[in-house]
Short mmCIF file of N, CA and C in Angstrom, two decimals:
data_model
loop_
_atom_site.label_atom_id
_atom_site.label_comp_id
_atom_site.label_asym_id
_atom_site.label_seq_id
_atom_site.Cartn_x
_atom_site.Cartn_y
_atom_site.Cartn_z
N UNK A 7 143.54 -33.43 92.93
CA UNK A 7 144.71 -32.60 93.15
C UNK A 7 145.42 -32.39 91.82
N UNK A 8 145.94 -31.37 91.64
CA UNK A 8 146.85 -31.18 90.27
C UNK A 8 148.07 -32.09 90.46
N UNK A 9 148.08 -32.29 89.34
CA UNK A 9 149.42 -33.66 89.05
C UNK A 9 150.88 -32.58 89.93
N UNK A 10 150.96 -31.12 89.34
CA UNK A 10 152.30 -30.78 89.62
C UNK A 10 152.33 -30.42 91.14
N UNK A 11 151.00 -30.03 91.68
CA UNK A 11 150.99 -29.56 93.21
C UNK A 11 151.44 -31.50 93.56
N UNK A 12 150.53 -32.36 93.75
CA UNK A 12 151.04 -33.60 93.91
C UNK A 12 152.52 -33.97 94.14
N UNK A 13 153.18 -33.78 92.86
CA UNK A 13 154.47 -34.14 92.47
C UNK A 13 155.57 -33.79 93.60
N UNK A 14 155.10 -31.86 93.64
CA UNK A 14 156.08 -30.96 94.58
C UNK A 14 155.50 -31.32 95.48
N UNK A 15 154.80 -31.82 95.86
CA UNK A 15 154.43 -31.43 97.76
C UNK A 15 154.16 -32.76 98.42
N UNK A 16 154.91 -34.07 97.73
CA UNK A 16 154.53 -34.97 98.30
C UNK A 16 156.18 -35.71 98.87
N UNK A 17 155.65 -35.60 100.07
CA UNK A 17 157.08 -36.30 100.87
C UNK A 17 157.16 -37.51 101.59
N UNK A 18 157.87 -37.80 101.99
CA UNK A 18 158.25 -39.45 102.49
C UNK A 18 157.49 -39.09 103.99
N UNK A 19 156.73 -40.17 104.30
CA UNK A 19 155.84 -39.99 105.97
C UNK A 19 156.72 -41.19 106.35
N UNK A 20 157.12 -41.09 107.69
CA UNK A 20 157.21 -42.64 108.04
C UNK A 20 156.87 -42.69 109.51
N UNK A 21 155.92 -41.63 109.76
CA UNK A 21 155.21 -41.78 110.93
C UNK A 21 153.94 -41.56 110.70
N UNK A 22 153.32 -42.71 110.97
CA UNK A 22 151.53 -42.86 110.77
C UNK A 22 150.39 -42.52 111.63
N UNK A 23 149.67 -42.18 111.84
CA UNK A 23 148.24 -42.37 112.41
C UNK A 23 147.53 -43.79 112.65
N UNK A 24 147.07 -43.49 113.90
CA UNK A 24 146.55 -45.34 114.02
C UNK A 24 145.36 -45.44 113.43
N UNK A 25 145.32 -45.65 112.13
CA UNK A 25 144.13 -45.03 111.54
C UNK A 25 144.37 -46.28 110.23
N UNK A 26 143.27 -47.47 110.44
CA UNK A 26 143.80 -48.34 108.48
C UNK A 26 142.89 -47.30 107.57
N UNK A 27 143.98 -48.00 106.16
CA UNK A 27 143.08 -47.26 105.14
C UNK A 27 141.82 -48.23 104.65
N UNK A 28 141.03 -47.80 104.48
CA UNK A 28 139.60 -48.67 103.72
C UNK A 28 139.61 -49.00 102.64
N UNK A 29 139.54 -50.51 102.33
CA UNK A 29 139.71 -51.04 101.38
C UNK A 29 139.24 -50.64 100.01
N UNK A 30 138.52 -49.79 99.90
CA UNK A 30 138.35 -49.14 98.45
C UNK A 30 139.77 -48.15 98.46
N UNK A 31 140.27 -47.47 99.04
CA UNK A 31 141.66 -47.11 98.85
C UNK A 31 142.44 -47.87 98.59
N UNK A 32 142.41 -49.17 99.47
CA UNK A 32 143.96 -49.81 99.29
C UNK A 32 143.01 -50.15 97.17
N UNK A 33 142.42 -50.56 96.93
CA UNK A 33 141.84 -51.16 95.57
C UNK A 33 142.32 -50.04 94.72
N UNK A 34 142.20 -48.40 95.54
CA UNK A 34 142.67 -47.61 94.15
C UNK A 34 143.74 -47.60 93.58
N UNK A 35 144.82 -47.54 95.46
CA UNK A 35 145.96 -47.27 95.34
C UNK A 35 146.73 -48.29 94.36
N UNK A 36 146.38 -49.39 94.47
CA UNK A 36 147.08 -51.10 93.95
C UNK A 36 146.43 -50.91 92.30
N UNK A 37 145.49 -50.22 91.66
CA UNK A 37 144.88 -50.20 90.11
C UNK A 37 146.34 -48.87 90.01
N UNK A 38 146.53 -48.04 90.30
CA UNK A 38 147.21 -46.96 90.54
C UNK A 38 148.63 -47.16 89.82
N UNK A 39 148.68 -48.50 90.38
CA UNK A 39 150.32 -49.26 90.31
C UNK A 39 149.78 -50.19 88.81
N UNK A 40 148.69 -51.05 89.12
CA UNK A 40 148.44 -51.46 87.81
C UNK A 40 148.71 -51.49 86.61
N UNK A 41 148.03 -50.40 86.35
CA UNK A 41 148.24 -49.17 85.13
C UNK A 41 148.73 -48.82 84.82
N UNK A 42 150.18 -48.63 85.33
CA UNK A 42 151.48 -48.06 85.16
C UNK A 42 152.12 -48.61 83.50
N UNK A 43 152.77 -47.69 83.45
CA UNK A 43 153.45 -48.19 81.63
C UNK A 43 154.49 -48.94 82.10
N UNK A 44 155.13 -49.70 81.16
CA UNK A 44 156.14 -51.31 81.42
C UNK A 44 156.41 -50.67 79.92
N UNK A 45 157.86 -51.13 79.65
CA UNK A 45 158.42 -51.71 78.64
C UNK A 45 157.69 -52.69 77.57
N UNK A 46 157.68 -52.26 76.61
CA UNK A 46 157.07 -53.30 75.51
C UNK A 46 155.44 -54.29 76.59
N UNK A 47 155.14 -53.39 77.49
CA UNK A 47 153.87 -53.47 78.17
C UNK A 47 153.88 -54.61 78.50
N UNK A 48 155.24 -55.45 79.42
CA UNK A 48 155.67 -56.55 80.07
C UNK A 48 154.68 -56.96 81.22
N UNK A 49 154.53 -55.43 81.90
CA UNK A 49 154.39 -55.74 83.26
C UNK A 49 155.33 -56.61 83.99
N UNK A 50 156.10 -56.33 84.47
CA UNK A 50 157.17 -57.55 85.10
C UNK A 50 156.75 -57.25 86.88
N UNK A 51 155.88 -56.73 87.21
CA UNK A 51 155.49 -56.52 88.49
C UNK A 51 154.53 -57.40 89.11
N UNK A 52 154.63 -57.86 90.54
CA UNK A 52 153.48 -58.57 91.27
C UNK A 52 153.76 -57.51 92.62
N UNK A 53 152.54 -57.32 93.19
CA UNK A 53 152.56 -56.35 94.25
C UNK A 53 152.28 -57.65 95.51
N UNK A 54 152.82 -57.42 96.18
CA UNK A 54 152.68 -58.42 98.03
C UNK A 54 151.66 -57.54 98.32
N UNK A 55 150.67 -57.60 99.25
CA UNK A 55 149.90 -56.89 100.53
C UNK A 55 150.61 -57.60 101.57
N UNK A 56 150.82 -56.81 102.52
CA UNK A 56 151.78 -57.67 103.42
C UNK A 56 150.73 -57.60 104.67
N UNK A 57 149.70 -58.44 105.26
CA UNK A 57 148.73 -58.04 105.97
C UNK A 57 149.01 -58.82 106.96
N UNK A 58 149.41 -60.03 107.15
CA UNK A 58 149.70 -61.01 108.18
C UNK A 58 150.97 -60.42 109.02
N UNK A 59 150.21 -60.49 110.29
CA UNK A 59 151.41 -59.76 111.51
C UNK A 59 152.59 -60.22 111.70
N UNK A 60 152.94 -61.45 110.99
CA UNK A 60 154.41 -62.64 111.31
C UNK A 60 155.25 -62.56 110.29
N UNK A 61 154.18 -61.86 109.11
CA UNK A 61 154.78 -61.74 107.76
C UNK A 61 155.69 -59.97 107.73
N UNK A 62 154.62 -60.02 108.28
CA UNK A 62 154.98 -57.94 107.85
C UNK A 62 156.21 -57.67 109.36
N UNK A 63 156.43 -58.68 110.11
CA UNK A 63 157.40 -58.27 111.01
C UNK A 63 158.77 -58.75 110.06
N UNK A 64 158.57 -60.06 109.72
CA UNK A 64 159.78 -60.70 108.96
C UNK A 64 160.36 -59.68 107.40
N UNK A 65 158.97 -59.03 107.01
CA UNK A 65 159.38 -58.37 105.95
C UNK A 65 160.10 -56.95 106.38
N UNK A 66 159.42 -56.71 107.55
CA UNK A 66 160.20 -55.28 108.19
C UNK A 66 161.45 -55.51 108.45
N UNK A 67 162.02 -56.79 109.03
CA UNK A 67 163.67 -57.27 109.16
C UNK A 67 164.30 -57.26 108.00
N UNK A 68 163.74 -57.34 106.71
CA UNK A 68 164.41 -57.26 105.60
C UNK A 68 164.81 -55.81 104.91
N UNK A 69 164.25 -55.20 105.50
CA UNK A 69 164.32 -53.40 104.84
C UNK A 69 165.55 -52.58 105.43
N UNK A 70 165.82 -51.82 104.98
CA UNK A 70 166.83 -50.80 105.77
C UNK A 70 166.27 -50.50 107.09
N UNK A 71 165.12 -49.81 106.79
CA UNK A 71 164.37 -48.92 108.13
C UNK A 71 163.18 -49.96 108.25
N UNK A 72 163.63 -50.98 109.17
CA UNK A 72 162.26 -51.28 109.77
C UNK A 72 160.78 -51.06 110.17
N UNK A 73 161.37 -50.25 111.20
CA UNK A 73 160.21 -49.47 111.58
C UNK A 73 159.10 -49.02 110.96
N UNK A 74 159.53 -47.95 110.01
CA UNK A 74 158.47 -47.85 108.46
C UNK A 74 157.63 -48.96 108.22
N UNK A 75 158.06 -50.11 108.52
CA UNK A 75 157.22 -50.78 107.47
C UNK A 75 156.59 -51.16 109.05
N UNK A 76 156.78 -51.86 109.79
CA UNK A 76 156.24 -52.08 111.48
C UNK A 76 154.91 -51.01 111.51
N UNK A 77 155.37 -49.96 111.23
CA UNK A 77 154.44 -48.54 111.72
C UNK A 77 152.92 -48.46 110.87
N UNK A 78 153.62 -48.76 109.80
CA UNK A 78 152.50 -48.47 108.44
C UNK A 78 150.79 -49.52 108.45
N UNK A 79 150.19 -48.91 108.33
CA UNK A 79 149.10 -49.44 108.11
C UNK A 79 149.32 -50.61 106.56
N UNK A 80 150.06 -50.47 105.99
CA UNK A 80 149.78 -50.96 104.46
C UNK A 80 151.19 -51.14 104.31
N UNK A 81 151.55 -52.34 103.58
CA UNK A 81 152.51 -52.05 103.30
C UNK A 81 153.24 -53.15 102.01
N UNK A 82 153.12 -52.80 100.82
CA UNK A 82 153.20 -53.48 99.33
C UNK A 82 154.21 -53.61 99.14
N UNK A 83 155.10 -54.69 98.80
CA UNK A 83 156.18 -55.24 98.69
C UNK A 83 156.19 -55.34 96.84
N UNK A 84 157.02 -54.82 95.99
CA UNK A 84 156.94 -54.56 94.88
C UNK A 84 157.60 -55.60 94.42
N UNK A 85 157.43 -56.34 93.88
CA UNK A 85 158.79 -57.65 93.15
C UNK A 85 158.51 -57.41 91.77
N UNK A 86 159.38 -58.04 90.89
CA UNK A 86 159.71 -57.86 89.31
C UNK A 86 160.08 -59.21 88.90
N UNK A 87 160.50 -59.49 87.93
CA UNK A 87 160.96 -60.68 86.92
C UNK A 87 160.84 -60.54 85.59
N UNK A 88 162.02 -61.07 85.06
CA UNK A 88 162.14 -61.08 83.22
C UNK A 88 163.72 -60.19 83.32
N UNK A 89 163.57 -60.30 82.02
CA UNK A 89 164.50 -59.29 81.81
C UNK A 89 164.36 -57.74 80.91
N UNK A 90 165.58 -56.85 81.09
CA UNK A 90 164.72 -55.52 80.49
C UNK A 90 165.00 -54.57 81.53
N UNK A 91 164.28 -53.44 81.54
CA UNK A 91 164.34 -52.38 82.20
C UNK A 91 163.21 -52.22 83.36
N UNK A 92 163.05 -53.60 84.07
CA UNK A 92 162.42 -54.44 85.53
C UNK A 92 162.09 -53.36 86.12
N UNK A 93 163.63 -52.83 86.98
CA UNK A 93 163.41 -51.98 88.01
C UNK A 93 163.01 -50.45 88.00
N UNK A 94 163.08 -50.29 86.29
CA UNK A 94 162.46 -48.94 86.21
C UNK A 94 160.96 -49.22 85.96
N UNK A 95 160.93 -50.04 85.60
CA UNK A 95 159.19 -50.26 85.38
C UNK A 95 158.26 -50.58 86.95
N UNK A 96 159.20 -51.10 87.82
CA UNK A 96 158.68 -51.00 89.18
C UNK A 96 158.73 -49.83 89.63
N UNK A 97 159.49 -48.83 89.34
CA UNK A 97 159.77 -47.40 89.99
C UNK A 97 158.63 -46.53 89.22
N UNK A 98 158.48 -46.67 88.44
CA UNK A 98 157.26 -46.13 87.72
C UNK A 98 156.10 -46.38 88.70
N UNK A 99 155.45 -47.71 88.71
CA UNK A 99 154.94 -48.22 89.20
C UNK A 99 154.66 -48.07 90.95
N UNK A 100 155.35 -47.89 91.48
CA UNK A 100 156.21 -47.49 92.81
C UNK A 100 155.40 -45.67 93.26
N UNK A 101 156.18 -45.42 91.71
CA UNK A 101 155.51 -43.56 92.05
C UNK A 101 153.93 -43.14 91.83
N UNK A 102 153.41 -44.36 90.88
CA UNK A 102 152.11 -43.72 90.51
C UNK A 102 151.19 -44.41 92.25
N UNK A 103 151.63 -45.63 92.71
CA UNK A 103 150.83 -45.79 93.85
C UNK A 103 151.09 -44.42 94.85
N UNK A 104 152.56 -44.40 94.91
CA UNK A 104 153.12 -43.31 96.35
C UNK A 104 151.86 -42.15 95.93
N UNK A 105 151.61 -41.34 94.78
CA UNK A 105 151.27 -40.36 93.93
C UNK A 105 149.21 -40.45 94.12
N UNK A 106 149.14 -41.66 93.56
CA UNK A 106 147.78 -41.85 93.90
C UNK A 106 147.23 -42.18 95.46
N UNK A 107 147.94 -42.40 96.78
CA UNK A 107 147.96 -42.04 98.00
C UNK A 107 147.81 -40.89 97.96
N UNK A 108 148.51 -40.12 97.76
CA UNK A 108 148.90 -38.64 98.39
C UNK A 108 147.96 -38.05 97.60
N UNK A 109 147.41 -38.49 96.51
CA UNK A 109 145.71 -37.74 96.23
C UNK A 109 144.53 -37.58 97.63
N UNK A 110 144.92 -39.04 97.85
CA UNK A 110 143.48 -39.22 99.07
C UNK A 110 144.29 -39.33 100.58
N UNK A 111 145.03 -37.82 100.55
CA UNK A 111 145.83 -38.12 102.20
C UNK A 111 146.49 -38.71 103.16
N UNK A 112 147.02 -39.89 102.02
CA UNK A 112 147.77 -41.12 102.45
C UNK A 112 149.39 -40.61 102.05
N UNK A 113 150.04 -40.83 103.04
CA UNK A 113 151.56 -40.90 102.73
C UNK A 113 152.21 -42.16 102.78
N UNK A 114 153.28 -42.32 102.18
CA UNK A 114 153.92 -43.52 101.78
C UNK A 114 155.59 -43.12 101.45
N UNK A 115 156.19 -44.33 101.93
CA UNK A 115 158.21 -44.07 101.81
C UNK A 115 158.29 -45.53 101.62
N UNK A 116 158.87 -45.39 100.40
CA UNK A 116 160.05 -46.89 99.74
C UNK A 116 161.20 -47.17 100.76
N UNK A 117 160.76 -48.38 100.65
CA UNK A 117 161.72 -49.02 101.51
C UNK A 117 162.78 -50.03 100.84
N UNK A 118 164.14 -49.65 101.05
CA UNK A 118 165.02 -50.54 100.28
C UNK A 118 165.46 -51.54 101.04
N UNK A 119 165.44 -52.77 99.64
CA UNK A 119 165.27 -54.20 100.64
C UNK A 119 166.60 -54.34 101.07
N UNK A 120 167.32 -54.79 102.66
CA UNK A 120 168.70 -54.92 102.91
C UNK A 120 169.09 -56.54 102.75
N UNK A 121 168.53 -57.35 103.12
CA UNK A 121 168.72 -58.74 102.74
C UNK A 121 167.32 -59.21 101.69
N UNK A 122 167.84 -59.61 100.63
CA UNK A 122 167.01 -60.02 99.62
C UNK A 122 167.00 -61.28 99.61
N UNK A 123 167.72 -62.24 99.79
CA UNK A 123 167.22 -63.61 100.08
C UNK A 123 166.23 -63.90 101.32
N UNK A 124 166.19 -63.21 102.18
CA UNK A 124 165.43 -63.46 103.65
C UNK A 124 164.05 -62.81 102.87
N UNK A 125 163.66 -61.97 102.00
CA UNK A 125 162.40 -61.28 101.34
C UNK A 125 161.65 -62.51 100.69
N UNK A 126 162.90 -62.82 99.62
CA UNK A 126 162.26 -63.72 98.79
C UNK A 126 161.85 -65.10 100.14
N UNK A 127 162.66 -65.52 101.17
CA UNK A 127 162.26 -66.26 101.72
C UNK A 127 160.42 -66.06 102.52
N UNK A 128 160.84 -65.58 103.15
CA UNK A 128 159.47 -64.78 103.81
C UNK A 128 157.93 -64.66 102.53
N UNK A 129 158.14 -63.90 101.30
CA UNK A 129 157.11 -64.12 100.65
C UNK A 129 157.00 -64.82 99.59
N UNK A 130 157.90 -66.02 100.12
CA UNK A 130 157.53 -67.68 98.97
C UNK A 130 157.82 -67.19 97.64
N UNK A 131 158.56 -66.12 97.16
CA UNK A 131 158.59 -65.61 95.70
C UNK A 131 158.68 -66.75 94.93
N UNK A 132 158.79 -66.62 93.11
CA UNK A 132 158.34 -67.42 92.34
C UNK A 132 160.29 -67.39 92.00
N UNK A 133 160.73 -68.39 91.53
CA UNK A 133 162.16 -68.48 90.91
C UNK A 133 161.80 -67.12 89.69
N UNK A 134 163.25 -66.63 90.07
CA UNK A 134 163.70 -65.12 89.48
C UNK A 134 163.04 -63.88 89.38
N UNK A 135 162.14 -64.27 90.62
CA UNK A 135 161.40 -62.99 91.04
C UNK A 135 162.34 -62.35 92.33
N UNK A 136 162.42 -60.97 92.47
CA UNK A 136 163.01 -60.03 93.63
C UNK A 136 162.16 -59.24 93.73
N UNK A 137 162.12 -58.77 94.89
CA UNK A 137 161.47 -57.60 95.59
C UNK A 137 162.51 -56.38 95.54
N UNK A 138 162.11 -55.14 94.74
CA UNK A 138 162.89 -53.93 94.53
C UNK A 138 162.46 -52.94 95.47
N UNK A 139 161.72 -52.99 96.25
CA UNK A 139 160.85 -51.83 97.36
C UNK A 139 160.21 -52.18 97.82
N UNK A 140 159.65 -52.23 99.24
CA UNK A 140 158.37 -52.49 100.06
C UNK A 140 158.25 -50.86 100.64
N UNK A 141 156.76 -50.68 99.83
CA UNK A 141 156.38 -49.38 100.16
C UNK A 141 155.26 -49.51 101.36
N UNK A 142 155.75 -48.79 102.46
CA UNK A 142 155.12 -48.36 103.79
C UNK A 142 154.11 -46.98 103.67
N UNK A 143 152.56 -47.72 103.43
CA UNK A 143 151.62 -46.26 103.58
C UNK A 143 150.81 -46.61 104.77
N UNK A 144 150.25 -45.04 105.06
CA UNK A 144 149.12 -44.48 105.75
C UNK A 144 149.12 -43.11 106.16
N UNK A 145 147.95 -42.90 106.70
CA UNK A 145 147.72 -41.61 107.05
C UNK A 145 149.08 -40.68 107.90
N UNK A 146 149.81 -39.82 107.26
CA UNK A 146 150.26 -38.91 108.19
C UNK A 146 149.52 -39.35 109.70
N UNK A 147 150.70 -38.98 110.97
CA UNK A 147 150.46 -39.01 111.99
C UNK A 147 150.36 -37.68 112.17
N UNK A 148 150.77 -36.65 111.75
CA UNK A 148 151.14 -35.10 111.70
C UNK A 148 150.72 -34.82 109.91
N UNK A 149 149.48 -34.71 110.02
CA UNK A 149 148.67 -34.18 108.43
C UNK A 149 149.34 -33.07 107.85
N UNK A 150 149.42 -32.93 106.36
CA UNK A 150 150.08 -32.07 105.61
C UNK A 150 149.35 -31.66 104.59
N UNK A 151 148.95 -30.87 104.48
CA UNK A 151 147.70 -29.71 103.30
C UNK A 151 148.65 -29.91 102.12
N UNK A 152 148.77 -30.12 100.92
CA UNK A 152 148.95 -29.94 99.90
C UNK A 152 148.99 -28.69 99.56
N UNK A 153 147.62 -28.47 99.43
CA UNK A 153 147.48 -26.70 98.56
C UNK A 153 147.48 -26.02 100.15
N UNK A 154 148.42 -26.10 100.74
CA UNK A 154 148.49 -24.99 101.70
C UNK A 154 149.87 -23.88 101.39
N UNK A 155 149.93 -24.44 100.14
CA UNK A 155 151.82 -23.78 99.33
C UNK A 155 151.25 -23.91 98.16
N UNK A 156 151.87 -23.10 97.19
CA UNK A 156 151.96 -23.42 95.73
C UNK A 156 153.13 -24.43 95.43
N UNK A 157 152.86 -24.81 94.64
CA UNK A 157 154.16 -25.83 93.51
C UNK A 157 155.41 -25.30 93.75
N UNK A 158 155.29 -24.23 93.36
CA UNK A 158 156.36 -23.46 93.49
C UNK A 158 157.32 -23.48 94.86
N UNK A 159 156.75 -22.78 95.76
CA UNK A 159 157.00 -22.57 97.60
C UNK A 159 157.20 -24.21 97.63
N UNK A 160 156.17 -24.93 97.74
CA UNK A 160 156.84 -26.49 97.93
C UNK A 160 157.96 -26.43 96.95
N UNK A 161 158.50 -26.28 95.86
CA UNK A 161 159.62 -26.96 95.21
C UNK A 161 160.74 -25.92 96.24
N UNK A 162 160.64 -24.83 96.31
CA UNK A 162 161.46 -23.68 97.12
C UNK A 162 161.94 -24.74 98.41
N UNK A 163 161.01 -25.25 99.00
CA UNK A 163 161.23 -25.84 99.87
C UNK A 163 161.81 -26.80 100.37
N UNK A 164 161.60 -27.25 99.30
CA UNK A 164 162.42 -28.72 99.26
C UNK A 164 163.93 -28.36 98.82
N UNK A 165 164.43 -29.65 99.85
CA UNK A 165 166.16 -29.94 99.99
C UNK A 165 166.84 -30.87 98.58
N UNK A 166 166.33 -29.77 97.54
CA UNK A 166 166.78 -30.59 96.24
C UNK A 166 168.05 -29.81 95.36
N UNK A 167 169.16 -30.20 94.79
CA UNK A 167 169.74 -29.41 93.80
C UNK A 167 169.11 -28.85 93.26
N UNK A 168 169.71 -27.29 92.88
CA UNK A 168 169.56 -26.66 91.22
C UNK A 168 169.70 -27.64 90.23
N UNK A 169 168.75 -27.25 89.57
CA UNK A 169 168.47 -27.39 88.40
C UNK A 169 169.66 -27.23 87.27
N UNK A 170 170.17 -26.47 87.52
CA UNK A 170 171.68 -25.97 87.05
C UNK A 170 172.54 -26.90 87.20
N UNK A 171 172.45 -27.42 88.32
CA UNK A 171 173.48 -28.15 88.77
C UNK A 171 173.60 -29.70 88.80
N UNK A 172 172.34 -30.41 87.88
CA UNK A 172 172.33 -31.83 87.64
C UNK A 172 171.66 -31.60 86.08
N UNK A 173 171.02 -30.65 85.45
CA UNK A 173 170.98 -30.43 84.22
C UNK A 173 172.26 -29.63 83.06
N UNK A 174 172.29 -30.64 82.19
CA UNK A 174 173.53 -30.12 80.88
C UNK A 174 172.67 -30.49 79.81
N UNK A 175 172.79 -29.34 78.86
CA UNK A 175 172.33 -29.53 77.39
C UNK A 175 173.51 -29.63 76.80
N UNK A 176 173.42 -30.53 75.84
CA UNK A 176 174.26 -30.86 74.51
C UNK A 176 174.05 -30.52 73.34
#
């Protein structure tokens, strides 16, 4: 898929298909996140697979929107540690998995953690590690064509400010 069709036309799913993804996906999606650039190339990231049914309910109590993560076939709990620019290096990290899904028809929505001590409880974290997102993927339940729009028509489409109106040159 082209990086910019990708970019514009990829939206938050948080209703799935009963459908898992096959483990050579989940392997791409997780190198995807890997790879990602870090600060002074820290890596301050460990990714969770949240696969155990007692785990991924307790981790769904920790999120804003439950459900999402309940629903999802997959669902990677992003944590960080050190110090530095952590949580942008997870958000990086965060977009190239969401990004490398939505290559191979997988959708995915960040989930923001609402109690962070009950997270770190639940996945045994390491002292001064946090979880910044548990991202909920799988297949659209209701599939979405990419190139069924240009870049363009998808950006048209989308419920985003002008450009005008969050950009100032100096």
């Amino acid at each position: 898929m082209d990086v910019r069709l990708a970019v514009a036309s990829r939206r938050e799913v948080r209703d799935y298909a009963d459908r898992p993804i096959p483990e050579d996906e989940v392997q791409r999606i997780l190198e995807a996140g890997r790879i990602s650039g870090s600060s002074k190339n820290r890596q301050p990231w460990r990714f969770y697979v949240v696969e155990d049914p007692d785990v991924r309910d307790r981790v769904a109590g920790s999120v804003y929107a439950p459900d999402n993560v309940r629903g999802a076939p997959l669902a990677i709990a992003i944590a960080v540690s050190g110090k530095g620019p952590t949580s942008f290096d997870a958000g990086r990290a965060a977009q190239n998995i969401m990004l490398a899904a939505w290559n191979d028809g997988i959708g995915a929505c960040p989930n923001g953690v609402a109690d962070a001590e009950a997270m770190r409880t639940v996945l045994g974290l390491a002292e001064g590690e946090s979880v910044v997102t548990v991202l909920s993927l799988g297949y659209p339940a209701h599939p979405r064509e990419a190139d069924r729009r240009s870049p363009e028509e998808w950006i048209a489409r989308a419920d985003r400010k002008p450009l005008e109106e969050i950009v100032e040159h100096r």
